[in-house]
PDB file of C-alpha atoms in Angstrom:
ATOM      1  CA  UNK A  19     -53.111 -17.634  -9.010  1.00 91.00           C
ATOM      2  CA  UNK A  20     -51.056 -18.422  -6.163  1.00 91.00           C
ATOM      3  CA  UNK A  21     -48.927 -21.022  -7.738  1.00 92.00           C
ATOM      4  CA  UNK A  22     -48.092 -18.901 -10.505  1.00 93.00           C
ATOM      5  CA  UNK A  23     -47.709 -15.799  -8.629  1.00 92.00           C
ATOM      6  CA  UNK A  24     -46.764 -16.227  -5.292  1.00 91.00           C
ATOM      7  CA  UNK A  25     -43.355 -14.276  -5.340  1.00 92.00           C
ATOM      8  CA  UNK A  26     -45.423 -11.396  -6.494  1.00 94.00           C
ATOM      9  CA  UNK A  27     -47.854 -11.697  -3.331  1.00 94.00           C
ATOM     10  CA  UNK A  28     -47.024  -8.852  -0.427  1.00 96.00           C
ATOM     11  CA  UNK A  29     -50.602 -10.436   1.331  1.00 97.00           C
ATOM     12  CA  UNK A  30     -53.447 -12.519   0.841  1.00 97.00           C
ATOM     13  CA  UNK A  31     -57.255 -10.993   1.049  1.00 97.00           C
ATOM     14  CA  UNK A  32     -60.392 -12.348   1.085  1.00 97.00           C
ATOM     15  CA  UNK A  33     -63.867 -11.754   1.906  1.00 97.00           C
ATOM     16  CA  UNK A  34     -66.246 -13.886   3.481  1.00 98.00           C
ATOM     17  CA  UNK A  35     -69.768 -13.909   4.652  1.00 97.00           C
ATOM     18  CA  UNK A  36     -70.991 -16.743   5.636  1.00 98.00           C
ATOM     19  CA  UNK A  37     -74.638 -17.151   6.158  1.00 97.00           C
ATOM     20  CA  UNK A  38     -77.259 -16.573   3.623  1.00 95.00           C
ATOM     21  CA  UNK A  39     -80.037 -13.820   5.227  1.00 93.00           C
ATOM     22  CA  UNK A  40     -82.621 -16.345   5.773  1.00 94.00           C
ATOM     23  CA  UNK A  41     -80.115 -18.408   7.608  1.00 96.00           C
ATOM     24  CA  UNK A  42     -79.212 -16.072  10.317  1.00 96.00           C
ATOM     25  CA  UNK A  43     -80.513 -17.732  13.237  1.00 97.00           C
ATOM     26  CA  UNK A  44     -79.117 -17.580  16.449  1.00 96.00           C
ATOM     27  CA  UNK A  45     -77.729 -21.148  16.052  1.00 96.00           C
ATOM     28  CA  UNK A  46     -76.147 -20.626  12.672  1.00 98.00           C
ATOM     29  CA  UNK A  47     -74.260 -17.246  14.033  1.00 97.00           C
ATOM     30  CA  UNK A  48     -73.000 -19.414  17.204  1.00 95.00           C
ATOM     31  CA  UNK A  49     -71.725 -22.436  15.412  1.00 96.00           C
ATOM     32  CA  UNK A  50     -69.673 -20.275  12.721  1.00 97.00           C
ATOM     33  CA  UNK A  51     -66.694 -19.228  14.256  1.00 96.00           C
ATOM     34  CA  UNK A  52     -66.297 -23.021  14.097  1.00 95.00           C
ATOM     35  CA  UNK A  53     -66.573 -22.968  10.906  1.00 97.00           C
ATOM     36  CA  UNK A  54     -64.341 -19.655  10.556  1.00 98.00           C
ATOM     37  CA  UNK A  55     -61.288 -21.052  12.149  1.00 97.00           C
ATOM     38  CA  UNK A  56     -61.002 -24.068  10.202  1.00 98.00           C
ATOM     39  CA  UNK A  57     -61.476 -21.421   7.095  1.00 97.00           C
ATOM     40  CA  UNK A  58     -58.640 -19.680   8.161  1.00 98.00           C
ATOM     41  CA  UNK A  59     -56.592 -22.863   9.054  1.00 98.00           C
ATOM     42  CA  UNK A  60     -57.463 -24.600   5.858  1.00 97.00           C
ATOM     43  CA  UNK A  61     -56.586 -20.972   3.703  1.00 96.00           C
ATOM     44  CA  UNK A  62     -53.263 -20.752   5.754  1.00 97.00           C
ATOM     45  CA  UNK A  63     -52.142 -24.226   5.170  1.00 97.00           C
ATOM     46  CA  UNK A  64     -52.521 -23.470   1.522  1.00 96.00           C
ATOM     47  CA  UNK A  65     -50.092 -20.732   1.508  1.00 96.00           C
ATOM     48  CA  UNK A  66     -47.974 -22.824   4.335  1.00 97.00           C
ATOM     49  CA  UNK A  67     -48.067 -25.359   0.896  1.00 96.00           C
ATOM     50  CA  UNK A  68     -46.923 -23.174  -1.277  1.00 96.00           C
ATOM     51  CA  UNK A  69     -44.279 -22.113   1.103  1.00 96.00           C
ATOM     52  CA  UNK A  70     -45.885 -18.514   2.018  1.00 96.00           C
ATOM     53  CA  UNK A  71     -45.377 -18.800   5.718  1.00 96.00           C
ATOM     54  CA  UNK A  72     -44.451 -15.068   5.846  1.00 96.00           C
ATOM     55  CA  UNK A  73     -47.288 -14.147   3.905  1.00 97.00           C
ATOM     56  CA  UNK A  74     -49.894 -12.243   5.870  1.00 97.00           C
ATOM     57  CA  UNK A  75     -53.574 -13.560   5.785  1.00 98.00           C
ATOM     58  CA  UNK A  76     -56.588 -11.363   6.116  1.00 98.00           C
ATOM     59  CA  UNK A  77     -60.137 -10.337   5.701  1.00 98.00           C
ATOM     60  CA  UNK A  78     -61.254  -7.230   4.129  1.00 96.00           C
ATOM     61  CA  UNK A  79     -64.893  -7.336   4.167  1.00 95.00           C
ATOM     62  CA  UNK A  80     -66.708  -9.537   6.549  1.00 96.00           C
ATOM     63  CA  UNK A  81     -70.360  -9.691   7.762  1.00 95.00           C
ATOM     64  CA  UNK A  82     -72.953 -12.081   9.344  1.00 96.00           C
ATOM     65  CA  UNK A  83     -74.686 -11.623   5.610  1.00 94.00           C
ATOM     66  CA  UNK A  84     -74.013 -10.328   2.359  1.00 92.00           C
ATOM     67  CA  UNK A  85     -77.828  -8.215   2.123  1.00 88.00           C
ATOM     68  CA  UNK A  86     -78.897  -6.423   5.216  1.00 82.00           C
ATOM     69  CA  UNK A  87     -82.324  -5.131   3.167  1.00 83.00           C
ATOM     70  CA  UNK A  88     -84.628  -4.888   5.894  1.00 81.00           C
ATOM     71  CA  UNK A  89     -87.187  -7.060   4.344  1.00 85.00           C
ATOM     72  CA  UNK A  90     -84.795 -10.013   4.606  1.00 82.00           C
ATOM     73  CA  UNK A  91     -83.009  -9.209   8.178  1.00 81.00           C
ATOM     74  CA  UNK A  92     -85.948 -10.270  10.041  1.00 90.00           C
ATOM     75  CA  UNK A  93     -84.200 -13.178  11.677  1.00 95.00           C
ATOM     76  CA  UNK A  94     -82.370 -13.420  15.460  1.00 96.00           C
ATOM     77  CA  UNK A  95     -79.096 -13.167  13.861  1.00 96.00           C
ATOM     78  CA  UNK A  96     -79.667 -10.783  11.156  1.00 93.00           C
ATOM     79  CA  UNK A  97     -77.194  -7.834  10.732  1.00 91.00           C
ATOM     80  CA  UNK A  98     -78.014  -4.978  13.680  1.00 89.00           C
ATOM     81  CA  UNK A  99     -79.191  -7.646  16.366  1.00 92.00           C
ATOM     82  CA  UNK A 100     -77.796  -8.807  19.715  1.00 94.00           C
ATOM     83  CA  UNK A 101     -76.962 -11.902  18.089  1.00 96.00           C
ATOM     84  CA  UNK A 102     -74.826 -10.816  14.695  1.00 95.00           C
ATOM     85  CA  UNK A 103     -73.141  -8.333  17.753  1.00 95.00           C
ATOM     86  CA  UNK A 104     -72.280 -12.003  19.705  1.00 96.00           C
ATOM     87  CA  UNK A 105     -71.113 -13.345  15.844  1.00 97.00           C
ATOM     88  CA  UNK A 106     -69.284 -10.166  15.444  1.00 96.00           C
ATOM     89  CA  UNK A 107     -67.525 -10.694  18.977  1.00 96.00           C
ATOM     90  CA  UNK A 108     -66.914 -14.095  18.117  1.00 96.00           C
ATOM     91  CA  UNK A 109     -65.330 -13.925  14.544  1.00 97.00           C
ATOM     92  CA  UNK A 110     -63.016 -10.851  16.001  1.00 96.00           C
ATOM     93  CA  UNK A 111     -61.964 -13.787  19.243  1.00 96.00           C
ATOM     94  CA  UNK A 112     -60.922 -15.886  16.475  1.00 97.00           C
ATOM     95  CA  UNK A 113     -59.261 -13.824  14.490  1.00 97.00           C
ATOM     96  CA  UNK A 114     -56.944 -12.383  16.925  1.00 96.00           C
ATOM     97  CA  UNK A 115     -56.363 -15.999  17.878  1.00 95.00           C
ATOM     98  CA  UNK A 116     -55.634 -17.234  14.420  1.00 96.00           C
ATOM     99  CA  UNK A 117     -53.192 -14.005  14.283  1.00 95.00           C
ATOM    100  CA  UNK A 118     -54.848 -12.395  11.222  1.00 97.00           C
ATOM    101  CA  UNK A 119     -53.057  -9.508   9.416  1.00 97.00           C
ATOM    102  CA  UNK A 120     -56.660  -7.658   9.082  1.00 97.00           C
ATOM    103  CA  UNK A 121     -60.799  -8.111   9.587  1.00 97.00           C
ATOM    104  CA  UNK A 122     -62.656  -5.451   8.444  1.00 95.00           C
ATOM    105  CA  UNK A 123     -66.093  -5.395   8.623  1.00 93.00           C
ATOM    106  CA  UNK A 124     -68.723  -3.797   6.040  1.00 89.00           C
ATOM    107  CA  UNK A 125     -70.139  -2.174   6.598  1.00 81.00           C
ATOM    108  CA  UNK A 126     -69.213   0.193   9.804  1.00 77.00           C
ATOM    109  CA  UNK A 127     -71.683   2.647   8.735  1.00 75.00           C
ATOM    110  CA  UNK A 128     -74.561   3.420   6.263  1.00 68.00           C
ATOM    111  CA  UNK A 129     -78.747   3.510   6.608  1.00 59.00           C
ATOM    112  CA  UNK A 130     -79.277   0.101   6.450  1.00 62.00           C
ATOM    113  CA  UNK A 131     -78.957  -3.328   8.500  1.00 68.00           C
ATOM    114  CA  UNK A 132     -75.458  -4.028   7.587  1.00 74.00           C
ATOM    115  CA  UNK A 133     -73.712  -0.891   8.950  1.00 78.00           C
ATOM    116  CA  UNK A 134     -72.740  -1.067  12.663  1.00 81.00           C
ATOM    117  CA  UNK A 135     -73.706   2.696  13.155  1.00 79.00           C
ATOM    118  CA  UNK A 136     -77.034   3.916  11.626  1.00 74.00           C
ATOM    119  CA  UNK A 137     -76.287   7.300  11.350  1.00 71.00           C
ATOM    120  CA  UNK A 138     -74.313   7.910  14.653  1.00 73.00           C
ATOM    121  CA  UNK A 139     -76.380   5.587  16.670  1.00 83.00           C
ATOM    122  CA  UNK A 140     -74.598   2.530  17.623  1.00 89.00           C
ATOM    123  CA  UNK A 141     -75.662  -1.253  17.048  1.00 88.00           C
ATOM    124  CA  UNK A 142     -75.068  -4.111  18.874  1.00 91.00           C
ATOM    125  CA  UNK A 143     -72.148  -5.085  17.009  1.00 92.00           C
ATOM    126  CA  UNK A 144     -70.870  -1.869  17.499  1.00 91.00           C
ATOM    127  CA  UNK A 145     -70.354  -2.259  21.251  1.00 92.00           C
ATOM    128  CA  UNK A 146     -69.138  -5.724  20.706  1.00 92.00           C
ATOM    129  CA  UNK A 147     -65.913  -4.067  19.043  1.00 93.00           C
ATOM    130  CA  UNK A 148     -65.835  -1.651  21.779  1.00 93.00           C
ATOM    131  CA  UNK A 149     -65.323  -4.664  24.356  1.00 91.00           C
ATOM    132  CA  UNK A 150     -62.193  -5.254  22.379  1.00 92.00           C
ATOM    133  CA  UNK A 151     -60.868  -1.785  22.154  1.00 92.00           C
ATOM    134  CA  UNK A 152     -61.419  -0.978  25.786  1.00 90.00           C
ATOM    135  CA  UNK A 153     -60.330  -4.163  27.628  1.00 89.00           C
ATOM    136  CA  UNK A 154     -58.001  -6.278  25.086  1.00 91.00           C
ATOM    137  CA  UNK A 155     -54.391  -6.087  25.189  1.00 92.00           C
ATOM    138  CA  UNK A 156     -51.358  -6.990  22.886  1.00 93.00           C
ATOM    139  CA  UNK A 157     -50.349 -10.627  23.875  1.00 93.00           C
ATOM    140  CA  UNK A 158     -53.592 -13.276  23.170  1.00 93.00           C
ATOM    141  CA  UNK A 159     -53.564 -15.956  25.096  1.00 93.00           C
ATOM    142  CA  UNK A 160     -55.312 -19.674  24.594  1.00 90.00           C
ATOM    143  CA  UNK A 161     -57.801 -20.502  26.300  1.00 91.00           C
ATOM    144  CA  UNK A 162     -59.371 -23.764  27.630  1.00 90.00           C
ATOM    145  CA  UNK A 163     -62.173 -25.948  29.590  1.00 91.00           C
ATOM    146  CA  UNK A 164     -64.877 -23.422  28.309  1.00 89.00           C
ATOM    147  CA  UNK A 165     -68.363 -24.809  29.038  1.00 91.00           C
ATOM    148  CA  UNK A 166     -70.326 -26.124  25.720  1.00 88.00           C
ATOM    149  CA  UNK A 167     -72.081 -22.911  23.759  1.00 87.00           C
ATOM    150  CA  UNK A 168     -69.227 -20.126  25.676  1.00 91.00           C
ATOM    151  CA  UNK A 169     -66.959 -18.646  23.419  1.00 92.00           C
ATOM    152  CA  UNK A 170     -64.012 -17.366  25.828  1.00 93.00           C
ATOM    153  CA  UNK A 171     -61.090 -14.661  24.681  1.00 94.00           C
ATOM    154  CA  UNK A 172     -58.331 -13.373  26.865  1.00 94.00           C
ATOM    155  CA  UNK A 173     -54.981 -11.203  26.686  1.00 94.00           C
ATOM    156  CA  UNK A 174     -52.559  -9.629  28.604  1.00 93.00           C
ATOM    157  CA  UNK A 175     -51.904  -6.211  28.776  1.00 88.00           C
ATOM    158  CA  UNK A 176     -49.219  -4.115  27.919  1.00 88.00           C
ATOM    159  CA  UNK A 177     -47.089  -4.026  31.278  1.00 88.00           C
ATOM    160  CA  UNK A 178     -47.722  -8.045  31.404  1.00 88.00           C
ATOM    161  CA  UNK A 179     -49.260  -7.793  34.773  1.00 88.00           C
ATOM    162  CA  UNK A 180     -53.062  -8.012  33.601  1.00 86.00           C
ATOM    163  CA  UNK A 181     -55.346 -10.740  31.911  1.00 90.00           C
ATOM    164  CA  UNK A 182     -58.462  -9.612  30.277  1.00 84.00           C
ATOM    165  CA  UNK A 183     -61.273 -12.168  28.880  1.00 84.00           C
ATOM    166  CA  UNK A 184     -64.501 -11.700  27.470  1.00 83.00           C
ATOM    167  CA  UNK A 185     -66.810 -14.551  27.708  1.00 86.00           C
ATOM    168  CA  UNK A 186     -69.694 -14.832  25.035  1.00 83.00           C
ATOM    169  CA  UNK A 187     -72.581 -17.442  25.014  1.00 73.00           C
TER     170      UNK A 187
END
């Protein structure tokens, strides 16, 4: 599609959720944003091929899992625990690093597992966001030397006189 279109293409989409529900251990949710960056690299190299380089990449529907019944998110990492918020935090680290053009999550609210409100009571995952709203600024900066298992993000603020981090493990 790609190929044969790409003068037609404004932006590329996709969704992606990466674990299956009975995979969503703690382990699994920590080792994909691993996995997530060399998704992104990998997809952006293709349209770096096909000499896209302006062309914006995003997601537009992400989550932990695609099926958030409650009969199947019985694991550590299932949508609406402590450890799909850490994934959440993760993936969104990433993606600001990789300089995405949108994530959007599904769901941000609904009755079930998958929503990050359940009906205006906030999740885990819902909180993890907040960290990003309240404390991140415009510039992202790289980070290094990050102990095994810690996931570390950090900015600068608006005025450039402020770093902000946020440390996940």
């Amino acid at each position: 599609f790609l190929m044969n279109c790409k003068n037609k293409v404004d932006v590329v989409t996709v969704h992606r959720y990466p674990l299956a529900p009975a995979s969503t251990t703690q382990s699994a949710a920590q080792a994909d944003a691993t996995a997530f960056r060399s998704t992104l690299r990998t997809l952006r190299s293709a349209l770096d091929g096909l000499g896209m380089t302006s062309i914006p990449l995003g997601i537009t529907e992400t989550n932990i899992t695609w099926d958030g019944d409650p009969a199947k998110s019985t694991l550590p990492a299932s949508p609406g625990t402590i450890f799909a918020a850490l994934w959440t935090a993760d993936i969104h680290g990433v993606a600001l690093e990789e300089q995405l053009w949108t994530l959007d999550y599904w769901s941000i609210s609904e009755g079930w597992t998958l929503g990050m409100l359940n009906g205006k009571s906030p999740r885990p995952a819902y909180y993890a966001l907040e960290l990003y709203a309240d404390h991140f600024g415009p510039t992202i900066l790289t980070t290094s030397g990050a102990p095994t298992g810690v996931s570390v993000y950090a900015s600068r603020n608006a005025s450039d006189n402020g770093t902000k981090a946020i440390s996940l493990s």
